[in-house]
Coordinates of C-alpha atoms in Angstrom, one line a residue:
X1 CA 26.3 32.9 54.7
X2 CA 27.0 29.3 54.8
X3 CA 26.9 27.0 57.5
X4 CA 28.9 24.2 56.3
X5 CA 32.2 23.2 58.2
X6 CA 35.2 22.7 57.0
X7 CA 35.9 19.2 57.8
X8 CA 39.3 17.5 57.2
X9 CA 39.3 14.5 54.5
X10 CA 42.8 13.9 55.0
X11 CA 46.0 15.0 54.2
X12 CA 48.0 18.2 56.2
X13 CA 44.9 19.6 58.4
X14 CA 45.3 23.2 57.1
X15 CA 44.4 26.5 59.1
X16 CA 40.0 26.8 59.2
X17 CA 39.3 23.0 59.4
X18 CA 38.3 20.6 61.4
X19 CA 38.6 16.7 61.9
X20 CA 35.7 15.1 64.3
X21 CA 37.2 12.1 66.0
X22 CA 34.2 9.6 67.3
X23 CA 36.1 8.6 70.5
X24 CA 39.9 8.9 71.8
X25 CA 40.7 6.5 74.5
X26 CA 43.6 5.8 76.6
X27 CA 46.2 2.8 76.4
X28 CA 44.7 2.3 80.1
X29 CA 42.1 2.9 81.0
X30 CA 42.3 3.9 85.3
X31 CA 41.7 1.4 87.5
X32 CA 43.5 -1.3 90.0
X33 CA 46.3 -3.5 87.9
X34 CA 47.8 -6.8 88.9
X35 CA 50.8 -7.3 86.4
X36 CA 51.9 -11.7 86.5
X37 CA 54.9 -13.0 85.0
X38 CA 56.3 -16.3 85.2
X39 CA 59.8 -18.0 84.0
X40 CA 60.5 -21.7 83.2
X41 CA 64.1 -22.7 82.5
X42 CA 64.3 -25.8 79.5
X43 CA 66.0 -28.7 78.9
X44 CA 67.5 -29.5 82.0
X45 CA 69.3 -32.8 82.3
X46 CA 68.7 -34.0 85.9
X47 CA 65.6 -32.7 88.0
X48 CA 62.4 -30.8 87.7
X49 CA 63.2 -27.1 86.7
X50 CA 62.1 -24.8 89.3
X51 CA 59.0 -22.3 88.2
X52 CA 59.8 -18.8 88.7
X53 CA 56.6 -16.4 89.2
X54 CA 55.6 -12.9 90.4
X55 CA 52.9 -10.4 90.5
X56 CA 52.8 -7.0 91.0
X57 CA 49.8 -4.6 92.0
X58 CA 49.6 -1.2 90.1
X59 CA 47.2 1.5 90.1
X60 CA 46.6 3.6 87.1
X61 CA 44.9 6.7 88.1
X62 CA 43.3 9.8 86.9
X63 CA 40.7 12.3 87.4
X64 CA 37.7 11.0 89.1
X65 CA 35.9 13.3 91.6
X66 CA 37.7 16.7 90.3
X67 CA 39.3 17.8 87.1
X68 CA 42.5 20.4 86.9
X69 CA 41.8 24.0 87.2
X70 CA 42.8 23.6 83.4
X71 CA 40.9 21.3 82.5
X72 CA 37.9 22.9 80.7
X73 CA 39.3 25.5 77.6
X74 CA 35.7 26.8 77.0
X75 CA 31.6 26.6 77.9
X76 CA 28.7 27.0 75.6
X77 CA 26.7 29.0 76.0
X78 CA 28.9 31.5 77.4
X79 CA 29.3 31.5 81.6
X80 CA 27.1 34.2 82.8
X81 CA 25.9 35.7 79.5
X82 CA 22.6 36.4 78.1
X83 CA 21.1 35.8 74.6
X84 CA 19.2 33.2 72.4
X85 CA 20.5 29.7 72.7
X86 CA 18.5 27.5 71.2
X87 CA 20.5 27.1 67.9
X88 CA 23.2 24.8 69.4
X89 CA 23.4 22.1 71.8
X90 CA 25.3 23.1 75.3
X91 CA 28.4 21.5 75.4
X92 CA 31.9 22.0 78.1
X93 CA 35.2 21.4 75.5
X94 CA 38.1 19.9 77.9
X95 CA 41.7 20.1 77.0
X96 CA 42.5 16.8 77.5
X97 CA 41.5 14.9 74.6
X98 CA 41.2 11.2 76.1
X99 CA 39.6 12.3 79.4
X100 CA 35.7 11.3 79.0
X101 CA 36.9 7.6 77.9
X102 CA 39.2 6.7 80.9
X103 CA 37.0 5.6 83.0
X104 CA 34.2 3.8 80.8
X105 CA 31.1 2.7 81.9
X106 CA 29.9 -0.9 80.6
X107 CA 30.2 -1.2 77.1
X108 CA 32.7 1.7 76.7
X109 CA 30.5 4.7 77.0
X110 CA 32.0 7.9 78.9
X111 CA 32.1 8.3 82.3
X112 CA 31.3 12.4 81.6
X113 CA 27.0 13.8 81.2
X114 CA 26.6 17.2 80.8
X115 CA 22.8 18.2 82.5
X116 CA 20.7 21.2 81.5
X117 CA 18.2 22.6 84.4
X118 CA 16.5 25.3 84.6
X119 CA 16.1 27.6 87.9
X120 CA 12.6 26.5 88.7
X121 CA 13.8 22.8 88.2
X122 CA 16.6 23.1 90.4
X123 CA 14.1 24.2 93.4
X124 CA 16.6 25.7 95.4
X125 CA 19.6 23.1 94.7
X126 CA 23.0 24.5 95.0
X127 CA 26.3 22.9 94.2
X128 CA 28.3 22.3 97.7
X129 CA 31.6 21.1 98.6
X130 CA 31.6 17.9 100.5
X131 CA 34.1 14.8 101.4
X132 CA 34.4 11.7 99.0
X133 CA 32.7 9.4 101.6
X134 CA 29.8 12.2 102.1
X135 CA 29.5 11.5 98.0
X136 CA 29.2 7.8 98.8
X137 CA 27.3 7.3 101.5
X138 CA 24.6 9.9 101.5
X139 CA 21.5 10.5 104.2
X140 CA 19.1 8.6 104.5
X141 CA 16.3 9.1 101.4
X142 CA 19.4 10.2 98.9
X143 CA 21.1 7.6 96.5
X144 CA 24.7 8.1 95.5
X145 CA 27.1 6.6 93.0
X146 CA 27.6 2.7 93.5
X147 CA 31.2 3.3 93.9
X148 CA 32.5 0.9 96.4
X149 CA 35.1 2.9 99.1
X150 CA 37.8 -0.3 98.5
X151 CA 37.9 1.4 95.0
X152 CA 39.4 4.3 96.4
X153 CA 42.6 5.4 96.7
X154 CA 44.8 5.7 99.9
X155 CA 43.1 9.5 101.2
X156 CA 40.8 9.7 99.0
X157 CA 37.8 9.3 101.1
X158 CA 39.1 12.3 102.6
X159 CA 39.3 14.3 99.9
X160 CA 37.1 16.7 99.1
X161 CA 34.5 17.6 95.7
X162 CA 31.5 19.1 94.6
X163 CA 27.9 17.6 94.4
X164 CA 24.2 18.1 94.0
X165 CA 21.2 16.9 95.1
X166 CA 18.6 16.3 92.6
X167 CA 15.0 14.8 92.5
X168 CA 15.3 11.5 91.8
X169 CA 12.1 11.8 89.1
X170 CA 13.9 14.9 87.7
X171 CA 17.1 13.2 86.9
X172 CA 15.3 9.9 85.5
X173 CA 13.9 12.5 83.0
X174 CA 17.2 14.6 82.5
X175 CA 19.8 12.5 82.0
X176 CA 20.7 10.4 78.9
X177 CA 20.1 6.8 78.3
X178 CA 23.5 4.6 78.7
X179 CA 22.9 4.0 74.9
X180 CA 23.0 8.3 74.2
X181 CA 26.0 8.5 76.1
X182 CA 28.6 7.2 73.4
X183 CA 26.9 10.0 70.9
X184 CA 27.5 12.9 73.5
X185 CA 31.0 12.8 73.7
X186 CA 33.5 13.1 70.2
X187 CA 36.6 14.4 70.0
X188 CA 38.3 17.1 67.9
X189 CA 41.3 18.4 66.6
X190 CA 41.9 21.9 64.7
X191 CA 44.7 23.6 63.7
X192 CA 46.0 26.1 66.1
X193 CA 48.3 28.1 64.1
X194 CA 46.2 31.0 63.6
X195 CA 45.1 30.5 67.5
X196 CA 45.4 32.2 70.6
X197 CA 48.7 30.2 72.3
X198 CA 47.9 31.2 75.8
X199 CA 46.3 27.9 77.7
X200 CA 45.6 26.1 74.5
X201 CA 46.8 22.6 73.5
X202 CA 49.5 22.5 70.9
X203 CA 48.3 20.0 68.6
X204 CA 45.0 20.9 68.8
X205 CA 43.0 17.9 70.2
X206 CA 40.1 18.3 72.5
X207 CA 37.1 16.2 73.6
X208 CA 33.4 17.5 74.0
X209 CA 31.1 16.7 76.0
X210 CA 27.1 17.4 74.6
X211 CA 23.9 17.9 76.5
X212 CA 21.2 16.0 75.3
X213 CA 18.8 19.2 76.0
X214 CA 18.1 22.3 74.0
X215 CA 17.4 25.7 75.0
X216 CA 13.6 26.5 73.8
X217 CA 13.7 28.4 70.8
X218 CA 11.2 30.8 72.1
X219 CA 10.5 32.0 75.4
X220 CA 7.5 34.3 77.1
X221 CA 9.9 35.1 79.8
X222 CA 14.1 35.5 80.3
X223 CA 14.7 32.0 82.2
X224 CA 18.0 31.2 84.0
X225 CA 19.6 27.8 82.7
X226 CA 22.8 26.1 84.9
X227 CA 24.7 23.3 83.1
X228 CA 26.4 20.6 85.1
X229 CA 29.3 18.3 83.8
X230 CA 28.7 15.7 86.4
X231 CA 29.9 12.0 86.9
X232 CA 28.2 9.0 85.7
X233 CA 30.4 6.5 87.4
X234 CA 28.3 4.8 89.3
X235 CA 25.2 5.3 87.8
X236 CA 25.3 3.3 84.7
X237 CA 22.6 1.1 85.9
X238 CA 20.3 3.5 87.1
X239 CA 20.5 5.5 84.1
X240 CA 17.0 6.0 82.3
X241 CA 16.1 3.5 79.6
X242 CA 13.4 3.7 76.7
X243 CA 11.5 0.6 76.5
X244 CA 10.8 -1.5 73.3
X245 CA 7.3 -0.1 72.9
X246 CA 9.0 3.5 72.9
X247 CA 7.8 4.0 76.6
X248 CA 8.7 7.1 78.6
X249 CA 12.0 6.5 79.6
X250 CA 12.5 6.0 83.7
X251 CA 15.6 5.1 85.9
X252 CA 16.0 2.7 88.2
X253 CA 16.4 4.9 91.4
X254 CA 14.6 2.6 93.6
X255 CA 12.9 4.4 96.2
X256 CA 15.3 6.8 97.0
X257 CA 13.6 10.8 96.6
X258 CA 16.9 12.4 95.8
X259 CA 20.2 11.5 94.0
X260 CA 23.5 13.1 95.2
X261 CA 25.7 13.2 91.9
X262 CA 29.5 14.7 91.9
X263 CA 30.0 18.0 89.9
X264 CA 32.9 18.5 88.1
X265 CA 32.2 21.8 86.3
X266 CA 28.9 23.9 86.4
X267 CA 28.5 27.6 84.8
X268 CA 25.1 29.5 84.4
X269 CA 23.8 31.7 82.1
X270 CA 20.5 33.4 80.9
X271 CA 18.2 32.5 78.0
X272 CA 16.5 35.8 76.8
X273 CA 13.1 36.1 75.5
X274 CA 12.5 36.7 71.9
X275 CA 10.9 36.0 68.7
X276 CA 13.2 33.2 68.0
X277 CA 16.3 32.6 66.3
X278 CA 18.7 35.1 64.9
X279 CA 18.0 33.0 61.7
X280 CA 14.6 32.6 62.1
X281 CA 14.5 36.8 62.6
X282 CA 16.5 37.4 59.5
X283 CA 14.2 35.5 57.3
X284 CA 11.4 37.8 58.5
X285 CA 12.9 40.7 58.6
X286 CA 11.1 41.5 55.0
X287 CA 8.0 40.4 55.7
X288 CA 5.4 43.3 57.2
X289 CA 4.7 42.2 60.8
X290 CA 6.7 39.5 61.3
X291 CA 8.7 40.7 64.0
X292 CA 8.9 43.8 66.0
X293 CA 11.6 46.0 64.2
X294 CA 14.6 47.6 66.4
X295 CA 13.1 51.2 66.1
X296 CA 13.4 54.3 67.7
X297 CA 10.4 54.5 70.4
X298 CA 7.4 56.4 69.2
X299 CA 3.4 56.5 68.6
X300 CA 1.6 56.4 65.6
X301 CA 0.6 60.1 65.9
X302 CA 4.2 61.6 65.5
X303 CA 2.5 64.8 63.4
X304 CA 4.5 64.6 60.4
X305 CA 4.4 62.4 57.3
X306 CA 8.2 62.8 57.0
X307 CA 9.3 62.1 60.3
X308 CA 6.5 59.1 61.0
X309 CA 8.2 57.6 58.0
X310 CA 12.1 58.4 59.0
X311 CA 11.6 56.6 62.4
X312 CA 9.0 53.2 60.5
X313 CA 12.1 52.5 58.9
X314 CA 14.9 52.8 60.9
X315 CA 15.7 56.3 61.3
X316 CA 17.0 57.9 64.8
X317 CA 17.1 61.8 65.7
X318 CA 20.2 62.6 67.2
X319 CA 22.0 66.1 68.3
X320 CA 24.4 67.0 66.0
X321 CA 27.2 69.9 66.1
X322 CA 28.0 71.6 62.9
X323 CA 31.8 72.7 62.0
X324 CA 30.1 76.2 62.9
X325 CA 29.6 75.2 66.2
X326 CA 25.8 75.3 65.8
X327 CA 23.9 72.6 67.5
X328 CA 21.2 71.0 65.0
X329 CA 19.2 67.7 65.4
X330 CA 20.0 64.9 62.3
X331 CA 19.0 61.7 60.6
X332 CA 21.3 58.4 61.6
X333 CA 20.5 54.9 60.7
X334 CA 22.9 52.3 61.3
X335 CA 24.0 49.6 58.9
X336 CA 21.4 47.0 59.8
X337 CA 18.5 49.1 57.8
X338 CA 15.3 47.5 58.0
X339 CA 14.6 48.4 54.2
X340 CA 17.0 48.1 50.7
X341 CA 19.0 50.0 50.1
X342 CA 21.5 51.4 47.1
X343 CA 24.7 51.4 47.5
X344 CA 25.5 51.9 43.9
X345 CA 23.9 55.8 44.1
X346 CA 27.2 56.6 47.0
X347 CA 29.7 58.5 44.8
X348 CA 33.2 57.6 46.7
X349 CA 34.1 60.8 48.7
X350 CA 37.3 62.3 50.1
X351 CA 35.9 63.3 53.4
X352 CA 33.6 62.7 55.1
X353 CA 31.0 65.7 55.3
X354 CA 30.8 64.7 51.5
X355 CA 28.1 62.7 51.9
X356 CA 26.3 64.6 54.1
X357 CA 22.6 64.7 52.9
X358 CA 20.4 67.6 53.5
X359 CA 16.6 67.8 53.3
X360 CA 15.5 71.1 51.7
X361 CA 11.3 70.5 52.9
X362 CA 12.6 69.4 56.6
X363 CA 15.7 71.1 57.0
X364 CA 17.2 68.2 58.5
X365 CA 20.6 66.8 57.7
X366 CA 21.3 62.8 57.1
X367 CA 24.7 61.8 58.5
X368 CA 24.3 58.3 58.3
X369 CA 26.6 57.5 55.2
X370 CA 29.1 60.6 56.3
X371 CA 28.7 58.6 59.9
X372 CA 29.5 54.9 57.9
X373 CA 32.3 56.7 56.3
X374 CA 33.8 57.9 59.0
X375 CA 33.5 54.7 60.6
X376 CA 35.1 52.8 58.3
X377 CA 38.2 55.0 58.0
X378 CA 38.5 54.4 61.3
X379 CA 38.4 50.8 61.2
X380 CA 41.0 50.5 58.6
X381 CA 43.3 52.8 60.4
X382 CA 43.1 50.3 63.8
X383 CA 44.7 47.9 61.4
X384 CA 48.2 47.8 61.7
X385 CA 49.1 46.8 58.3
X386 CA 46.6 48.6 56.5
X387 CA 47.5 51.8 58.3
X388 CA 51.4 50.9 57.7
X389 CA 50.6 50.4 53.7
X390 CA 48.3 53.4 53.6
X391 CA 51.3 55.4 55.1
X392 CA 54.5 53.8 52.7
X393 CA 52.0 54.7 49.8
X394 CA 51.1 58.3 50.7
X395 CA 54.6 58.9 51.5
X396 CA 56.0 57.5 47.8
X397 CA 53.5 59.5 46.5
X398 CA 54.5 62.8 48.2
X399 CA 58.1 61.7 47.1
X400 CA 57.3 61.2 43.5
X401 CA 55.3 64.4 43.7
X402 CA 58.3 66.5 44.8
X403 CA 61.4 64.8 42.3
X404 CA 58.9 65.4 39.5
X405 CA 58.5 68.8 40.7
X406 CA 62.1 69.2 41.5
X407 CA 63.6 68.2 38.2
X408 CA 61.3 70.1 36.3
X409 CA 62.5 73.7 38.4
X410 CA 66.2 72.5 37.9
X411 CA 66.2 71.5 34.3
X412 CA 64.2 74.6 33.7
X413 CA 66.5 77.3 35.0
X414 CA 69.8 75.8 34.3
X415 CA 69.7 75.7 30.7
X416 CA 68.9 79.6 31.0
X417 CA 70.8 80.6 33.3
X418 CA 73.5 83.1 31.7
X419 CA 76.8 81.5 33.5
X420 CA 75.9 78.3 32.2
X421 CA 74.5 79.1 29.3
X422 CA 78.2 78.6 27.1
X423 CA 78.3 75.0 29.0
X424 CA 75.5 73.8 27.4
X425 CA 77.2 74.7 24.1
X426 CA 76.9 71.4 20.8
X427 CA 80.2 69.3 21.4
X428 CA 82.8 69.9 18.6
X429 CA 86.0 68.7 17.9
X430 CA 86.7 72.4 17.3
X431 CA 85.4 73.8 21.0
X432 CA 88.5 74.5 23.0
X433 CA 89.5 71.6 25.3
X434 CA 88.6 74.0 28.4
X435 CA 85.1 74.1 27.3
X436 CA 84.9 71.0 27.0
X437 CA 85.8 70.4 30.5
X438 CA 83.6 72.4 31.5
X439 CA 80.7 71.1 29.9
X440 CA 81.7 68.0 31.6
X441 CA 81.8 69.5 34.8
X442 CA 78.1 70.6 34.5
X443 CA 77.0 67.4 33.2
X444 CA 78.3 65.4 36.3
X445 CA 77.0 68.5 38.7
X446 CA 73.5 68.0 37.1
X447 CA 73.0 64.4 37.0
X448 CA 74.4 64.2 41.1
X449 CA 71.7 66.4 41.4
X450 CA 69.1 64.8 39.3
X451 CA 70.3 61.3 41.6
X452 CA 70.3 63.3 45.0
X453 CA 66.5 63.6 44.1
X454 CA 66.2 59.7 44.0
X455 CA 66.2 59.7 47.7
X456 CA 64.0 60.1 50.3
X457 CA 63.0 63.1 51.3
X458 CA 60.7 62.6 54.6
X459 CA 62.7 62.5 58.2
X460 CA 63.9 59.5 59.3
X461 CA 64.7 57.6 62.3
X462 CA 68.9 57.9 62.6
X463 CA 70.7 55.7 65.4
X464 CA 73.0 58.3 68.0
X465 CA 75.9 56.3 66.6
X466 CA 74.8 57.8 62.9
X467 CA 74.3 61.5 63.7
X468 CA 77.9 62.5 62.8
X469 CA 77.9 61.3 59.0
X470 CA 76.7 64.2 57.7
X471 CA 79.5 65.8 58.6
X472 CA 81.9 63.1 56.6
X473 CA 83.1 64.1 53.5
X474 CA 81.2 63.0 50.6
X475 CA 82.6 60.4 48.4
X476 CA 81.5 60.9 44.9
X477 CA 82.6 58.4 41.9
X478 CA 83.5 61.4 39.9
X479 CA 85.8 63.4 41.8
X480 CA 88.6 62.3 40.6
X481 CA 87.8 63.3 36.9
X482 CA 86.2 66.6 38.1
X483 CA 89.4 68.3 39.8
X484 CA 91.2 67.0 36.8
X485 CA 88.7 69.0 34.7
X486 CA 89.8 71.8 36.6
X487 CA 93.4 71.2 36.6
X488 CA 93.4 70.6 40.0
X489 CA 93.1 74.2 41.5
X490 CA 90.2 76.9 41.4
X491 CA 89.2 77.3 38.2
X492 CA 88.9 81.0 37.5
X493 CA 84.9 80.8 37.1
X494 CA 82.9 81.6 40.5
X495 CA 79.8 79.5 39.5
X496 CA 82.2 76.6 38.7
X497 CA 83.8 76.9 42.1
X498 CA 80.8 76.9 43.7
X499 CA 79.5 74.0 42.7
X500 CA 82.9 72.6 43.4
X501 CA 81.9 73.5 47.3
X502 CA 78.4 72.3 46.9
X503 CA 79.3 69.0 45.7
X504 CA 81.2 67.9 48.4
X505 CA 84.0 70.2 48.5
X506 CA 86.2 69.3 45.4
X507 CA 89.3 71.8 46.8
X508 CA 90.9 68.9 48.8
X509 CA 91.4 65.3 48.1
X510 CA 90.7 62.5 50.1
X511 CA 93.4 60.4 51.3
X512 CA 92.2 57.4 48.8
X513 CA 92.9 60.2 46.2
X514 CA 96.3 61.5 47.5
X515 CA 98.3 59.5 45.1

C-alpha cells in the first residue's frame, strides 16, 4: 500500500488527482468601500474648466459571524464517530473555495482557526447562541473580538451567532501563532467526475482549514475530543507568539480570565484507546507479543492441544447446520488471519461445500474457505455489471450448447431418413429434372433450419405492440424458387408438402409474389 498522492503537475487534472493550491483569495476582499472619480474637461479657450468629482460608499460583504447551512462539505474526524485519529491532522473542508481569505487578518493570514479540546479542557463549556453585540461586548472578566460595532452592518448587532467561552490561559496555549495561520488553510481542487453530484461543487475547488493539534497516538482511556472552526477576526493581536529565545508561547489577553470567541462550525467525536496506529498495529502484527491479537475469548487451559491452537491463531467455533439438517459446531477464521497463509494449496471449486475441510482426529469441519467462497460469489453478483456479463455469457454458452447439439440430431437423421434418402442422391446431368428439384428443395429446407438455430433461444422481453408477429406470414428469400420447384401446386410427395407447411406455408403467395 502506498501512501503517495496523486498530485497534479499540470495539464488536464484527470479523475484520482489532486492539485494543492497555497491560498485562493477574493478580488475583494469584504469590507467598507469608498469608490472617487473625478473629470477635468481640456483646452478650453476662455475660463477655468470646472472640476467634476464624486464618491460613492460601498460595502462588500460576506460571511462573518455565520456561514451557510452549506457551507462545510465534510469534517475530519468524522462528527460523532469513534476510532483512532492520530494519523491525520483535524481539518473542516468548506465549499467555498475563497472563504478563509476574505476577511484577512494583518499580513493576509485567514480570518478561519480550527481548535482541538478535549472534554476535561472544555470544563463544562458549551457552545450557546447569543446576539452579535453580546459577542462584542462581553461581562465583565471575558475578552471578545476587537471588532468595533461601526464595523457592523445595518442589523447586524441584532443578529444572532454561536460562541464559547474559554480560559483565557487555555486559548493562549491552543490556538496558533498569527505566523501558523497562513500554513493552516490551502486550498484544493479534484476532479469530480467520478464524484457524488449531490451538494458538491462542480469544478471541484475547496478550501481547508487545519488544526494545529493532533489526536495522541495512544491513549489509556477513550477521551471525547470537540473541534471548533472559530473566528480570528479580532484577535490577531492577542494571538500567542513564540519568542526569539523559543520561549513558551503566550497571548496577549491582558487580564481578562475568559475569552468569548464566535463559533462557526463545531462537531465532536471520540478517540478510542488502543495500541496505536492501524499502521503502527500492522507492522506488529508478526511479531509474538506485540499486540493483543483479535481472538476468540478463552484461558490458557482450554483442555485440548487442537483446539488451544485453533483459537491462538485466529480460529472461532461457530454452530453450523449441515445440508442434512444436522446441527454441528465448525472452524471459521475470517480473512484477516493472524498467521500465513497459502493460497496457492486452494484448488478453484464449483461450489462452495467444495472446500469444506474436515478433521478426521477432531471431527470438526473448517468452513472458512467454503465461507470466503461463498462470500465472494456474493460480492460479484451485487455488481451490476459483473452479474449482467456473467449472465450474457452463461446464456451464449447454453446457446452454443444447444445449436451444436441441435445440428448434430438434424444432420444425423435426415441423411437416413428413408423419404429423403433419394434427395440426397450425387447431382448428375442424367438425374431427372424432378429430382433435381427436389434435391433443391431439401437443400433450402435444411439450411433455413440449420440458420433458424442461429437465433436465440432463451425467452425474451416482447413489447404488446410485437405479440402478433408470430402470426405474420414468414417471408423467406427462397420462396419464390421453392413453389417453382414444385410447379406451383402440391407436389404429390407428403414429406415434401410438409415441409412446404413447416416452412412458412409455401401453398399461397404473398401479394409481393402475386405477379
Amino acid at each position: 500500500m502506498s501512501d503517495d498522492i496523486p498530485v497534479h503537475t499540470g495539464g488536464d487534472l484527470l479523475s484520482g488527482q489532486i492539485e494543492f493550491i497555497q491560498s485562493c483569495s477574493p478580488p475583494l476582499v469584504a469590507g467598507h468601500y469608498q469608490l472617487a472619480w473625478s473629470q477635468q474637461v481640456n483646452n478650453v479657450t476662455a475660463g477655468t474648466p470646472p472640476v467634476y468629482a464624486g464618491s460613492q460608499k460601498l460595502v462588500v460583504s460576506g460571511p462573518r459571524f455565520t456561514l451557510p447551512a452549506d457551507s462545510v462539505q465534510s469534517v475530519y474526524p468524522p462528527a460523532a464517530q469513534s476510532g483512532n485519529y492520530a494519523d491525520v491532522m483535524p481539518h473542516v473542508v468548506l465549499n467555498r473555495a475563497t472563504l478563509p481569505w476574505e476577511r484577512p487578518l494583518p499580513g493576509g493570514a485567514p480570518w478561519l482557526g480550527l481548535l482541538l479540546l478535549t472534554e476535561a479542557e472544555l470544563a463544562g463549556a458549551t457552545v450557546e447562541t447569543i446576539t452579535v453585540s453580546q459577542l462584542l461586548a462581553p461581562p465583565s472578566g471575558t475578552q471578545g473580538p476587537a471588532i468595533a460595532v461601526a464595523d457592523l452592518l445595518p442589523g447586524e448587532a441584532d443578529s444572532q451567532c454561536n460562541a464559547i467561552d474559554l480560559a483565557a490561559a487555555l486559548f493562549a496555549n491552543l490556538a496558533p501563532t498569527l505566523a501558523e495561520v497562513p500554513l493552516l488553510c490551502h486550498a484544493r481542487r479534484v476532479n469530480t467526475a467520478d464524484k457524488e453530484e449531490l451538494g458538491i461543487n462542480a469544478d471541484g475547488t475547496f478550501s481547508v482549514v487545519i488544526g494545529n493539534r493532533l489526536v495522541p497516538a495512544k491513549l489509556d482511556t477513550d477521551t471525547r475530543y470537540s473541534a471548533l472552526l472559530v473566528s480570528l477576526e479580532g484577535w490577531s493581536a492577542m494571538l500567542p507568539g513564540y519568542g526569539g529565545d523559543g520561549s513558551t508561547p503566550s497571548g496577549n489577553t491582558g487580564a481578562a480570565a475568559k475569552v468569548r470567541l464566535c463559533v462557526l462550525a463545531s462537531w465532536g467525536f471520540r478517540a478510542s484507546a488502543g495500541a496505536g496506529s492501524f499502521s503502527g498495529l500492522m507492522k506488529n502484527l508478526a511479531r509474538p507479543g506485540g499486540i493483543g491479537l483479535l481472538q476468540y475469548p478463552h484461558g490458557s487451559a482450554v483442555g485440548n492441544d487442537a483446539a488451544q491452537t485453533a483459537l491462538d491463531i485466529g480460529f472461532v467455533p461457530l454452530t453450523n447446520n449441515t445440508r442434512a439438517g444436522e446441527e454441528t459446531t465448525s472452524w471459521y477464521r475470517g480473512p484477516l488471519s493472524p498467521v500465513p497463509t497459502n493460497p496457492a494449496a486452494v484448488a478453484p471449486a464449483q461450489f462452495s461445500d467444495t472446500l469444506t475441510r474436515y478433521d478426521p482426529d477432531t471431527g470438526l469441519f473448517d468452513q472458512s474457505y467454503a465461507t470466503a467462497w461463498q462470500i465472494g460469489r456474493l460480492l460479484g453478483l451485487a455488481d451490476s455489471a459483473f452479474a449482467r456479463a456473467m449472465f450474457d455469457w452463461r446464456r451464449g454458452l447454453l446457446q452454443s450448447m444447444v445449436r451444436i447439439q441441435q445440428q448434430g440430431a438434424r444432420l444425423a437423421r435426415l441423411p437416413d431418413d428413408p423419404a429423403l434418402a433419394r434427395l440426397a442422391a450425387p447431382r448428375h446431368p442424367d438425374v431427372a429434372p424432378a429430382l433435381q428439384s427436389q434435391a433443391a428443395l431439401f437443400d433450402a429446407a435444411r439450411t433455413h433450419l440449420l440458420d433458424a438455430e442461429q437465433q436465440p433461444v432463451l425467452p425474451k422481453v416482447v413489447p404488446h405492440s410485437r405479440r402478433a408477429d408470430p402470426l405474420l406470414s414468414r417471408q423467406l428469400a427462397p420462396r419464390a424458387q421453392l413453389r417453382s420447384a414444385n410447379g406451383g401446386a402440391d407436389s404429390g410427395d407428403p414429406l415434401l408438402d410438409l415441409l412446404d407447411g413447416v416452412l412458412g406455408g409455401y401453398g399461397a403467395a404473398p401479394a409481393d409474389e402475386a405477379g
